[in-house]
GROMACS .gro file of C-alpha atoms in nm:
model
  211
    1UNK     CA    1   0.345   0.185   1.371
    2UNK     CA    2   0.317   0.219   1.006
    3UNK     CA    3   0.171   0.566   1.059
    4UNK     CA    4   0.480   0.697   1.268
    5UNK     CA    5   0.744   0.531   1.060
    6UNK     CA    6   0.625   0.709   0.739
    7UNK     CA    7   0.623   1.007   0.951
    8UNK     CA    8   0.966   0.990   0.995
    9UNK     CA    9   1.048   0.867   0.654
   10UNK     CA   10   0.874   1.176   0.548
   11UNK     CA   11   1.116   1.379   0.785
   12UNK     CA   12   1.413   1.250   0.688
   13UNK     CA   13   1.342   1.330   0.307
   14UNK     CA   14   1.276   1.687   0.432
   15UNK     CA   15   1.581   1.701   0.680
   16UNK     CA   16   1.815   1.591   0.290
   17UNK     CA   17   1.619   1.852   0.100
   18UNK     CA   18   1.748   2.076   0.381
   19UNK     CA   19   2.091   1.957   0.396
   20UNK     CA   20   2.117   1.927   0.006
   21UNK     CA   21   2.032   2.338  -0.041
   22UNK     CA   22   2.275   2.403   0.256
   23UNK     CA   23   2.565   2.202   0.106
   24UNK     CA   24   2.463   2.396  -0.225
   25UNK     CA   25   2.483   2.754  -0.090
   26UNK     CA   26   2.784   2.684   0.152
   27UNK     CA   27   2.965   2.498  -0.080
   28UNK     CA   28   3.138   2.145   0.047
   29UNK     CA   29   3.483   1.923  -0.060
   30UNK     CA   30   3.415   1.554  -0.024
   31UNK     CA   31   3.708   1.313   0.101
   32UNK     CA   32   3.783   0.938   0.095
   33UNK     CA   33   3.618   0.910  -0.165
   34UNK     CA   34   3.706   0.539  -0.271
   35UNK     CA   35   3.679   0.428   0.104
   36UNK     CA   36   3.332   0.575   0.064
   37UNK     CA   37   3.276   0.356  -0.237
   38UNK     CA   38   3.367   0.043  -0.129
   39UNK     CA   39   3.171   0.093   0.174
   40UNK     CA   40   2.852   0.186  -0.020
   41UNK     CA   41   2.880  -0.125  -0.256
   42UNK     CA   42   2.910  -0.366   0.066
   43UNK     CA   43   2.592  -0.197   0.217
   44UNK     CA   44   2.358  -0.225  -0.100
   45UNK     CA   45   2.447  -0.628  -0.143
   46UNK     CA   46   2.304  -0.661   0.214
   47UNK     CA   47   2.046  -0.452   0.160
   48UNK     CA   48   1.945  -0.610  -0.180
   49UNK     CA   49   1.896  -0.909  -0.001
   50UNK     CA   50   1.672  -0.819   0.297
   51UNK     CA   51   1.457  -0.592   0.051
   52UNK     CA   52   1.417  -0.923  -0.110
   53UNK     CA   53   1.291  -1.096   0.150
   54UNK     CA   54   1.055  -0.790   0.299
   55UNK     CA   55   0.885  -0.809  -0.046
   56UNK     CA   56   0.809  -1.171  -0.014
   57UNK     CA   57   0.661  -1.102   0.321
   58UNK     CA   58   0.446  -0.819   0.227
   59UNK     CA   59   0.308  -0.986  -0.077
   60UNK     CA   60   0.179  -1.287   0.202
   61UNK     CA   61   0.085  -1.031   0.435
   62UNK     CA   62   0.021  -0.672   0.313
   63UNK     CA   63   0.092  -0.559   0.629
   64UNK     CA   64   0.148  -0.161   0.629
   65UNK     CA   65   0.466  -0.158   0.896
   66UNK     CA   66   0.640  -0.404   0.664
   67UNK     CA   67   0.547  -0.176   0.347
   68UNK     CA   68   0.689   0.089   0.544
   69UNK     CA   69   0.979  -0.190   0.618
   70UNK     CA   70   1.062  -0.248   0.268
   71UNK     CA   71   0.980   0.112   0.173
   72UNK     CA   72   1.264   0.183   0.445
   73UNK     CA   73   1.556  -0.032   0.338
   74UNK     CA   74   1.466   0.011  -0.046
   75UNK     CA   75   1.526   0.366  -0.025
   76UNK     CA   76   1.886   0.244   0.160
   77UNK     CA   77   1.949   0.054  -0.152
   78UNK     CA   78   1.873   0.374  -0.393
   79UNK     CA   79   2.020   0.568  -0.176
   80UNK     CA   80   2.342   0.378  -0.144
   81UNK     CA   81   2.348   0.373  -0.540
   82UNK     CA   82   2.287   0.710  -0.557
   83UNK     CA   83   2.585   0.763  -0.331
   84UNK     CA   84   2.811   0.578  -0.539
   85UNK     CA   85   2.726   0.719  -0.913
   86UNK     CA   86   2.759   1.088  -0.687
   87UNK     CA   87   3.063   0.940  -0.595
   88UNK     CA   88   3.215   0.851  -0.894
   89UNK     CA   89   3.112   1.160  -1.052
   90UNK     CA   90   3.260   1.361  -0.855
   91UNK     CA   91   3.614   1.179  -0.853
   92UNK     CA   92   3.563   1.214  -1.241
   93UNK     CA   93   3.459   1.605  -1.293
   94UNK     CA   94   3.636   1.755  -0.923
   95UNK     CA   95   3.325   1.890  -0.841
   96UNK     CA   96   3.039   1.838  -0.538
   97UNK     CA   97   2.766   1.945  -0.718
   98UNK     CA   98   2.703   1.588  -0.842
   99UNK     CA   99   2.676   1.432  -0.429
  100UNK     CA  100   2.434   1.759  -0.398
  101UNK     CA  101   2.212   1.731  -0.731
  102UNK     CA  102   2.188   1.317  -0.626
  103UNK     CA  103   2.073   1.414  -0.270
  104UNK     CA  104   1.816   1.604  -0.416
  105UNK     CA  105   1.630   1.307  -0.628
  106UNK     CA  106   1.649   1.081  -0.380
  107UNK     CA  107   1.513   1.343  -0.119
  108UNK     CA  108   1.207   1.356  -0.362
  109UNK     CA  109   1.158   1.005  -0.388
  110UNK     CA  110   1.122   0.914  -0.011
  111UNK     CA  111   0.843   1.221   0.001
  112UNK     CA  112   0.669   1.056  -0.275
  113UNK     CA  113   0.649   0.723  -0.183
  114UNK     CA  114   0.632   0.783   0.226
  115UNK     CA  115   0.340   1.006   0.118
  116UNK     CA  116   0.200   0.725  -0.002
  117UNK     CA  117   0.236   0.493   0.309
  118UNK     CA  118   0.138   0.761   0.495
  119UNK     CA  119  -0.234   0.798   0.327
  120UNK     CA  120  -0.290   0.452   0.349
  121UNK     CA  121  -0.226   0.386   0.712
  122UNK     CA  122  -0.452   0.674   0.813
  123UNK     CA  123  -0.744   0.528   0.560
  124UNK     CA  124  -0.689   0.195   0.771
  125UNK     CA  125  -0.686   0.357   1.099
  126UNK     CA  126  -1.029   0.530   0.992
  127UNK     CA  127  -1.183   0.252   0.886
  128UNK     CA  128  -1.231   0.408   0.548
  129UNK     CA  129  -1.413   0.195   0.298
  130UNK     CA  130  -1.240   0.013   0.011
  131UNK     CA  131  -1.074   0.189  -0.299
  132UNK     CA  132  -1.367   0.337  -0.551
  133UNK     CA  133  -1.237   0.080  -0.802
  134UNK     CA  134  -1.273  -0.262  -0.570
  135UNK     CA  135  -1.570  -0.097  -0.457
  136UNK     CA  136  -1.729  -0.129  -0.794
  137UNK     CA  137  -1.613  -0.414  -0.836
  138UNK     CA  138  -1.768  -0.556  -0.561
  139UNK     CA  139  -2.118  -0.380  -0.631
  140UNK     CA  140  -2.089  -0.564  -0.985
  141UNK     CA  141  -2.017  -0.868  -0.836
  142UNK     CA  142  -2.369  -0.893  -0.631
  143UNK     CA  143  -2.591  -0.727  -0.903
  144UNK     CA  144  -2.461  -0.959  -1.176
  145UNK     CA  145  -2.459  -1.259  -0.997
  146UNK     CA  146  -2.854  -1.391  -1.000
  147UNK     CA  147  -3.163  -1.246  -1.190
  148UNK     CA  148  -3.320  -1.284  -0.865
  149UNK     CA  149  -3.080  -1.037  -0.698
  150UNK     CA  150  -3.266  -0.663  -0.759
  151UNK     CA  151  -3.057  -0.450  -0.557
  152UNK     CA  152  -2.863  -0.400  -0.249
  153UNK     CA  153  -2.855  -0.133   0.068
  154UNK     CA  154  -2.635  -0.117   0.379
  155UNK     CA  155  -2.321  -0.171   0.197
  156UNK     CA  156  -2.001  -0.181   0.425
  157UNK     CA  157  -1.628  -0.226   0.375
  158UNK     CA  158  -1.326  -0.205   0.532
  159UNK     CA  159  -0.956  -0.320   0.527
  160UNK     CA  160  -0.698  -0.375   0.783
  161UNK     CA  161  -0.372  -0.521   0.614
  162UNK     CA  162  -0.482  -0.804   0.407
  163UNK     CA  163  -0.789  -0.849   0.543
  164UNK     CA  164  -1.142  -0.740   0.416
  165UNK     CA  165  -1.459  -0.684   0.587
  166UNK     CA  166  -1.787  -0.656   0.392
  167UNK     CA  167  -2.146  -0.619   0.528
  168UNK     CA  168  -2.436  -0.601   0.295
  169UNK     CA  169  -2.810  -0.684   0.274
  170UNK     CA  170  -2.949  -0.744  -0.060
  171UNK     CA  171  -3.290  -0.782  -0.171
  172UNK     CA  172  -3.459  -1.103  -0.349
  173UNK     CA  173  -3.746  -1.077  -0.607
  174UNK     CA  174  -3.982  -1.380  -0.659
  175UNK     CA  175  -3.845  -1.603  -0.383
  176UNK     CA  176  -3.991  -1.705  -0.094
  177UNK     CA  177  -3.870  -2.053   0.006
  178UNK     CA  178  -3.613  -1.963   0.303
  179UNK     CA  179  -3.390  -2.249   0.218
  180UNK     CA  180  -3.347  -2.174  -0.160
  181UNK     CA  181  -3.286  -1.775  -0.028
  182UNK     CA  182  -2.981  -1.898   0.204
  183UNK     CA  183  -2.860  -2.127  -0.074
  184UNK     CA  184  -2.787  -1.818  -0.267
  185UNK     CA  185  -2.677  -1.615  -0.001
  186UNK     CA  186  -2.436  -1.878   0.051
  187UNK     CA  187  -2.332  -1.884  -0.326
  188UNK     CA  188  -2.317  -1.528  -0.348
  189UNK     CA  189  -2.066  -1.496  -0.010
  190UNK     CA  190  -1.870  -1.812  -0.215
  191UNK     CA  191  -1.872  -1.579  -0.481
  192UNK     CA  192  -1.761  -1.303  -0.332
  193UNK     CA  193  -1.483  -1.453  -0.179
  194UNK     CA  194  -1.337  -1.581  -0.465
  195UNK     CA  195  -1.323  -1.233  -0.606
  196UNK     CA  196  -1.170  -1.094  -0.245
  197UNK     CA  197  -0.986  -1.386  -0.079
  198UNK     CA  198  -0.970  -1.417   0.265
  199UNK     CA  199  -1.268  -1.150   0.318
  200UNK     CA  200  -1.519  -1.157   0.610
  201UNK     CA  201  -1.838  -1.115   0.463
  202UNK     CA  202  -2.146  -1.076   0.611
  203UNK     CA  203  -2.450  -1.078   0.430
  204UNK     CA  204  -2.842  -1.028   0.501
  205UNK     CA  205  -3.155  -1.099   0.222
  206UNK     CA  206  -3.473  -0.939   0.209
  207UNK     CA  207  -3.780  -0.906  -0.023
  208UNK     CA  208  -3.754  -0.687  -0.295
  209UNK     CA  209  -3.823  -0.345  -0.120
  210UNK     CA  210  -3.725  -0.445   0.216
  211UNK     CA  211  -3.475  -0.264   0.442
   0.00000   0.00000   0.00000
């Protein structure tokens, strides 16, 4: 879902592009223009407001369709105050370039940013592992967190909204009572959770060398 609205997203910024270098070519007179205004001012209260509220959700949930959600009705906001300094430019100077030049920026925002929304749903949908910097993070986390810990192999990750999956084996050196070896497999997982809340990790130990 997240995938297909930042498709459309993306269209829509390409459909104003197209409509802003048509309206600049052909030339356009805008009318009503304080009816316009009050109508625009009314629309971005109400949209304040639920943009508001779709942040507080995807903060709890990181959940891509409501990114694409607030994504969505924040570029109605910026949109409906670009609308009204175009506006009020243009009742000012007499001309349309100002609605057309507006059009334009905001056109280029909603690429940018559905661009973004766009990349990360497909990285979810492929399973792709996590970002090189959380990734490093992670491999710091295990090699740093006992002497006894020499290494690691088999390293997975993956993300789907706010959760995290990670699958690992690491390898022990100069410990072979079993019991002591899951006490610090447990630690380590307690460890690592603290570091990635709410991840499902997974976690095998062998002897140094082992695979």
């Amino acid at each position: 879902a997240g995938l297909f609205q930042s498709l459309v997203i993306s269209l829509s910024g390409l459909y104003l592009l197209f409509e802003s270098a048509r309206r600049l070519i052909r030339g356009v007179t805008l009318e009503h223009v304080p009816l316009a205004i009050g109508v625009m001012v009314v629309s971005m209260a109400l949209t304040f407001l639920l943009v508001l509220r779709l942040k507080r959700v995807l903060k709890e949930t990181d959940s891509i369709i409501v990114g694409t959600e607030t994504l969505h009705f924040t570029i109605d906001f910026l949109t409906n105050g670009g609308v009204i300094v175009a506006l009020i430019l243009v009742r000012l100077t007499g001309s349309s370039l100002w609605d057309i030049a507006v059009a334009f920026i905001i056109a280029c925002y909603i690429l940018k940013q559905s661009i973004g929304i766009l990349r990360k749903s497909i990285d979810e949908l492929l399973d792709r592992a996590f970002p090189q910097e959380e990734q490093r993070e992670l491999e710091r986390v295990i090699l740093t967190f006992d002497p006894r810990i020499v290494g690691f192999h088999n390293l997975r990750t993956r993300k789907i909204g706010q959760q995290r999956f990670i699958d690992f084996h690491f390898e022990i050196r100069g410990e072979e009572n079993f019991s002591r070896a899951h006490e610090l497999t447990e630690a380590l997982i307690k460890r690592i959770c603290e570091r990635f809340p709410g991840a499902d990790v997974t976690v095998h130990f062998d002897p140094e060398g082992g695979e």
